[in-house]
Amino acid sequence: ALRARELRRGRQAIAAAGVTPAPFYRPPFGVMRAGHAAELRALGITPVLGDVFPRDPERPGTEAIVRRVLEVLRAGSILILHEGSGWGDFDRTQTIAAADRILTECATRGLAAVSVGELLAARDAQSRA
């Protein structure tokens, strides 16, 4: 299928640039259609969705982003923040400022920021225990 071909070509381009392609994939807009996850897994890619999305591309202000995250963030959450956009190069100053405050607050709550790989490995280990 077209999506699989695009993913293979993208991963090949990343590898050709001397970088190991990430084994994870978040679909655009977080939309996963029927069969999409199985298609990704067949390519050796783990689909990942987030559970905390503060709508930072709307640029609602640093305070709103921080509040929206901290209201729902918990151990095991996957936070979705954006460093860019397919529709243009928007100013991400609010997101950067919010990320700093979110990480500081997480530390006071005893939560650590980890990679998706670390989080999924911990979940797997916990489910086997």
PDB file of C-alpha atoms in Angstrom:
ATOM      1  CA  ALA A   1       0.000   0.000   0.000  1.00  0.00           C
ATOM      2  CA  LEU A   2       1.019   3.609  -0.445  1.00  0.00           C
ATOM      3  CA  ARG A   3       1.454   4.228   3.292  1.00  0.00           C
ATOM      4  CA  ALA A   4       3.756   1.208   3.696  1.00  0.00           C
ATOM      5  CA  ARG A   5       5.820   2.276   0.683  1.00  0.00           C
ATOM      6  CA  GLU A   6       6.145   5.814   2.071  1.00  0.00           C
ATOM      7  CA  LEU A   7       7.190   4.503   5.475  1.00  0.00           C
ATOM      8  CA  ARG A   8       9.795   2.177   3.951  1.00  0.00           C
ATOM      9  CA  ARG A   9      11.202   4.998   1.787  1.00  0.00           C
ATOM     10  CA  GLY A  10      11.285   7.373   4.741  1.00  0.00           C
ATOM     11  CA  ARG A  11      13.097   4.847   6.920  1.00  0.00           C
ATOM     12  CA  GLN A  12      15.575   4.155   4.103  1.00  0.00           C
ATOM     13  CA  ALA A  13      16.278   7.895   3.746  1.00  0.00           C
ATOM     14  CA  ILE A  14      16.852   8.199   7.491  1.00  0.00           C
ATOM     15  CA  ALA A  15      19.232   5.215   7.436  1.00  0.00           C
ATOM     16  CA  ALA A  16      21.034   6.639   4.384  1.00  0.00           C
ATOM     17  CA  ALA A  17      21.639   9.800   6.415  1.00  0.00           C
ATOM     18  CA  GLY A  18      23.479   7.654   8.957  1.00  0.00           C
ATOM     19  CA  VAL A  19      20.742   7.624  11.595  1.00  0.00           C
ATOM     20  CA  THR A  20      18.995   4.565  12.963  1.00  0.00           C
ATOM     21  CA  PRO A  21      15.278   4.954  12.195  1.00  0.00           C
ATOM     22  CA  ALA A  22      13.061   5.129  15.255  1.00  0.00           C
ATOM     23  CA  PRO A  23      11.055   1.968  15.825  1.00  0.00           C
ATOM     24  CA  PHE A  24       7.986   4.033  16.754  1.00  0.00           C
ATOM     25  CA  TYR A  25       5.412   5.889  14.684  1.00  0.00           C
ATOM     26  CA  ARG A  26       2.685   8.342  15.617  1.00  0.00           C
ATOM     27  CA  PRO A  27       0.257   8.767  12.734  1.00  0.00           C
ATOM     28  CA  PRO A  28      -0.545  12.293  11.560  1.00  0.00           C
ATOM     29  CA  PHE A  29      -3.145  13.881  13.820  1.00  0.00           C
ATOM     30  CA  GLY A  30      -3.045  10.706  15.933  1.00  0.00           C
ATOM     31  CA  VAL A  31      -5.551   9.031  13.620  1.00  0.00           C
ATOM     32  CA  MET A  32      -5.192   5.264  13.350  1.00  0.00           C
ATOM     33  CA  ARG A  33      -7.451   3.493  10.867  1.00  0.00           C
ATOM     34  CA  ALA A  34      -8.442  -0.168  10.846  1.00  0.00           C
ATOM     35  CA  GLY A  35      -5.523  -2.333   9.806  1.00  0.00           C
ATOM     36  CA  HIS A  36      -3.016   0.490  10.158  1.00  0.00           C
ATOM     37  CA  ALA A  37      -1.450  -0.883  13.354  1.00  0.00           C
ATOM     38  CA  ALA A  38      -1.019  -4.355  11.832  1.00  0.00           C
ATOM     39  CA  GLU A  39       0.565  -2.822   8.727  1.00  0.00           C
ATOM     40  CA  LEU A  40       3.034  -0.899  10.883  1.00  0.00           C
ATOM     41  CA  ARG A  41       3.915  -3.933  12.971  1.00  0.00           C
ATOM     42  CA  ALA A  42       4.538  -5.955   9.788  1.00  0.00           C
ATOM     43  CA  LEU A  43       7.169  -3.324   8.917  1.00  0.00           C
ATOM     44  CA  GLY A  44       8.757  -3.669  12.365  1.00  0.00           C
ATOM     45  CA  ILE A  45       7.324  -0.359  13.567  1.00  0.00           C
ATOM     46  CA  THR A  46       5.412   0.068  16.817  1.00  0.00           C
ATOM     47  CA  PRO A  47       2.449   2.451  16.563  1.00  0.00           C
ATOM     48  CA  VAL A  48       2.246   4.931  19.431  1.00  0.00           C
ATOM     49  CA  LEU A  49      -0.533   7.328  20.374  1.00  0.00           C
ATOM     50  CA  GLY A  50      -0.494   9.881  23.172  1.00  0.00           C
ATOM     51  CA  ASP A  51      -2.987  10.429  25.967  1.00  0.00           C
ATOM     52  CA  VAL A  52      -2.147  14.043  26.877  1.00  0.00           C
ATOM     53  CA  PHE A  53      -2.653  16.561  24.081  1.00  0.00           C
ATOM     54  CA  PRO A  54      -2.841  20.180  25.284  1.00  0.00           C
ATOM     55  CA  ARG A  55      -3.573  21.523  21.771  1.00  0.00           C
ATOM     56  CA  ASP A  56      -0.349  23.536  21.729  1.00  0.00           C
ATOM     57  CA  PRO A  57      -0.449  24.112  17.928  1.00  0.00           C
ATOM     58  CA  GLU A  58      -3.369  26.473  18.611  1.00  0.00           C
ATOM     59  CA  ARG A  59      -0.916  28.611  20.633  1.00  0.00           C
ATOM     60  CA  PRO A  60      -3.315  29.163  23.553  1.00  0.00           C
ATOM     61  CA  GLY A  61      -0.570  30.634  25.751  1.00  0.00           C
ATOM     62  CA  THR A  62       1.999  29.068  28.023  1.00  0.00           C
ATOM     63  CA  GLU A  63      -0.317  29.072  31.057  1.00  0.00           C
ATOM     64  CA  ALA A  64      -3.068  27.212  29.180  1.00  0.00           C
ATOM     65  CA  ILE A  65      -0.657  24.584  27.858  1.00  0.00           C
ATOM     66  CA  VAL A  66       0.805  23.987  31.326  1.00  0.00           C
ATOM     67  CA  ARG A  67      -2.648  23.812  32.949  1.00  0.00           C
ATOM     68  CA  ARG A  68      -4.047  21.456  30.305  1.00  0.00           C
ATOM     69  CA  VAL A  69      -1.106  19.089  30.749  1.00  0.00           C
ATOM     70  CA  LEU A  70      -0.878  19.106  34.534  1.00  0.00           C
ATOM     71  CA  GLU A  71      -4.621  18.517  34.954  1.00  0.00           C
ATOM     72  CA  VAL A  72      -4.373  15.075  33.326  1.00  0.00           C
ATOM     73  CA  LEU A  73      -0.698  14.025  33.295  1.00  0.00           C
ATOM     74  CA  ARG A  74       0.047  10.901  35.319  1.00  0.00           C
ATOM     75  CA  ALA A  75       2.715   8.203  35.511  1.00  0.00           C
ATOM     76  CA  GLY A  76       2.734   6.368  32.179  1.00  0.00           C
ATOM     77  CA  SER A  77       1.254   9.238  30.174  1.00  0.00           C
ATOM     78  CA  ILE A  78       2.487  10.051  26.701  1.00  0.00           C
ATOM     79  CA  LEU A  79       2.500  13.817  26.213  1.00  0.00           C
ATOM     80  CA  ILE A  80       2.140  15.174  22.679  1.00  0.00           C
ATOM     81  CA  LEU A  81       3.813  18.551  22.094  1.00  0.00           C
ATOM     82  CA  HIS A  82       4.693  19.969  18.690  1.00  0.00           C
ATOM     83  CA  GLU A  83       7.997  21.415  17.511  1.00  0.00           C
ATOM     84  CA  GLY A  84       6.629  22.324  14.097  1.00  0.00           C
ATOM     85  CA  SER A  85       3.732  21.977  11.717  1.00  0.00           C
ATOM     86  CA  GLY A  86       3.085  20.686   8.239  1.00  0.00           C
ATOM     87  CA  TRP A  87       1.162  23.884   7.538  1.00  0.00           C
ATOM     88  CA  GLY A  88       3.925  26.336   8.206  1.00  0.00           C
ATOM     89  CA  ASP A  89       6.722  27.254  10.540  1.00  0.00           C
ATOM     90  CA  PHE A  90       4.828  28.543  13.556  1.00  0.00           C
ATOM     91  CA  ASP A  91       6.391  30.153  16.588  1.00  0.00           C
ATOM     92  CA  ARG A  92       6.746  27.481  19.296  1.00  0.00           C
ATOM     93  CA  THR A  93       7.895  29.822  22.082  1.00  0.00           C
ATOM     94  CA  GLN A  94       4.797  28.995  24.166  1.00  0.00           C
ATOM     95  CA  THR A  95       5.349  25.253  23.845  1.00  0.00           C
ATOM     96  CA  ILE A  96       9.024  25.544  24.801  1.00  0.00           C
ATOM     97  CA  ALA A  97       8.236  27.673  27.852  1.00  0.00           C
ATOM     98  CA  ALA A  98       5.451  25.283  28.837  1.00  0.00           C
ATOM     99  CA  ALA A  99       7.699  22.231  28.456  1.00  0.00           C
ATOM    100  CA  ASP A 100      10.207  23.725  30.887  1.00  0.00           C
ATOM    101  CA  ARG A 101       7.498  24.365  33.482  1.00  0.00           C
ATOM    102  CA  ILE A 102       5.872  20.969  32.922  1.00  0.00           C
ATOM    103  CA  LEU A 103       9.186  19.146  33.428  1.00  0.00           C
ATOM    104  CA  THR A 104       9.888  21.147  36.590  1.00  0.00           C
ATOM    105  CA  GLU A 105       6.447  20.312  38.003  1.00  0.00           C
ATOM    106  CA  CYS A 106       6.830  16.644  37.047  1.00  0.00           C
ATOM    107  CA  ALA A 107      10.055  16.489  39.023  1.00  0.00           C
ATOM    108  CA  THR A 108       8.306  17.869  42.115  1.00  0.00           C
ATOM    109  CA  ARG A 109       5.578  15.216  41.660  1.00  0.00           C
ATOM    110  CA  GLY A 110       8.171  12.457  41.399  1.00  0.00           C
ATOM    111  CA  LEU A 111       7.514  11.866  37.697  1.00  0.00           C
ATOM    112  CA  ALA A 112      10.426  11.418  35.313  1.00  0.00           C
ATOM    113  CA  ALA A 113      10.442  12.173  31.604  1.00  0.00           C
ATOM    114  CA  VAL A 114      11.514   9.082  29.667  1.00  0.00           C
ATOM    115  CA  SER A 115      11.631   8.073  26.033  1.00  0.00           C
ATOM    116  CA  VAL A 116       8.737   6.192  24.467  1.00  0.00           C
ATOM    117  CA  GLY A 117      11.013   3.150  24.247  1.00  0.00           C
ATOM    118  CA  GLU A 118      11.768   3.281  27.970  1.00  0.00           C
ATOM    119  CA  LEU A 119       8.100   3.722  28.819  1.00  0.00           C
ATOM    120  CA  LEU A 120       6.966   0.770  26.684  1.00  0.00           C
ATOM    121  CA  ALA A 121       9.765  -1.438  28.028  1.00  0.00           C
ATOM    122  CA  ALA A 122       8.699  -0.610  31.597  1.00  0.00           C
ATOM    123  CA  ARG A 123       5.054  -1.400  30.751  1.00  0.00           C
ATOM    124  CA  ASP A 124       6.099  -4.736  29.210  1.00  0.00           C
ATOM    125  CA  ALA A 125       8.201  -5.626  32.258  1.00  0.00           C
ATOM    126  CA  GLN A 126       5.339  -4.692  34.557  1.00  0.00           C
ATOM    127  CA  SER A 127       2.820  -6.806  32.644  1.00  0.00           C
ATOM    128  CA  ARG A 128       5.174  -9.838  32.801  1.00  0.00           C
ATOM    129  CA  ALA A 129       5.660  -9.459  36.560  1.00  0.00           C
TER     130      ALA A 129
END
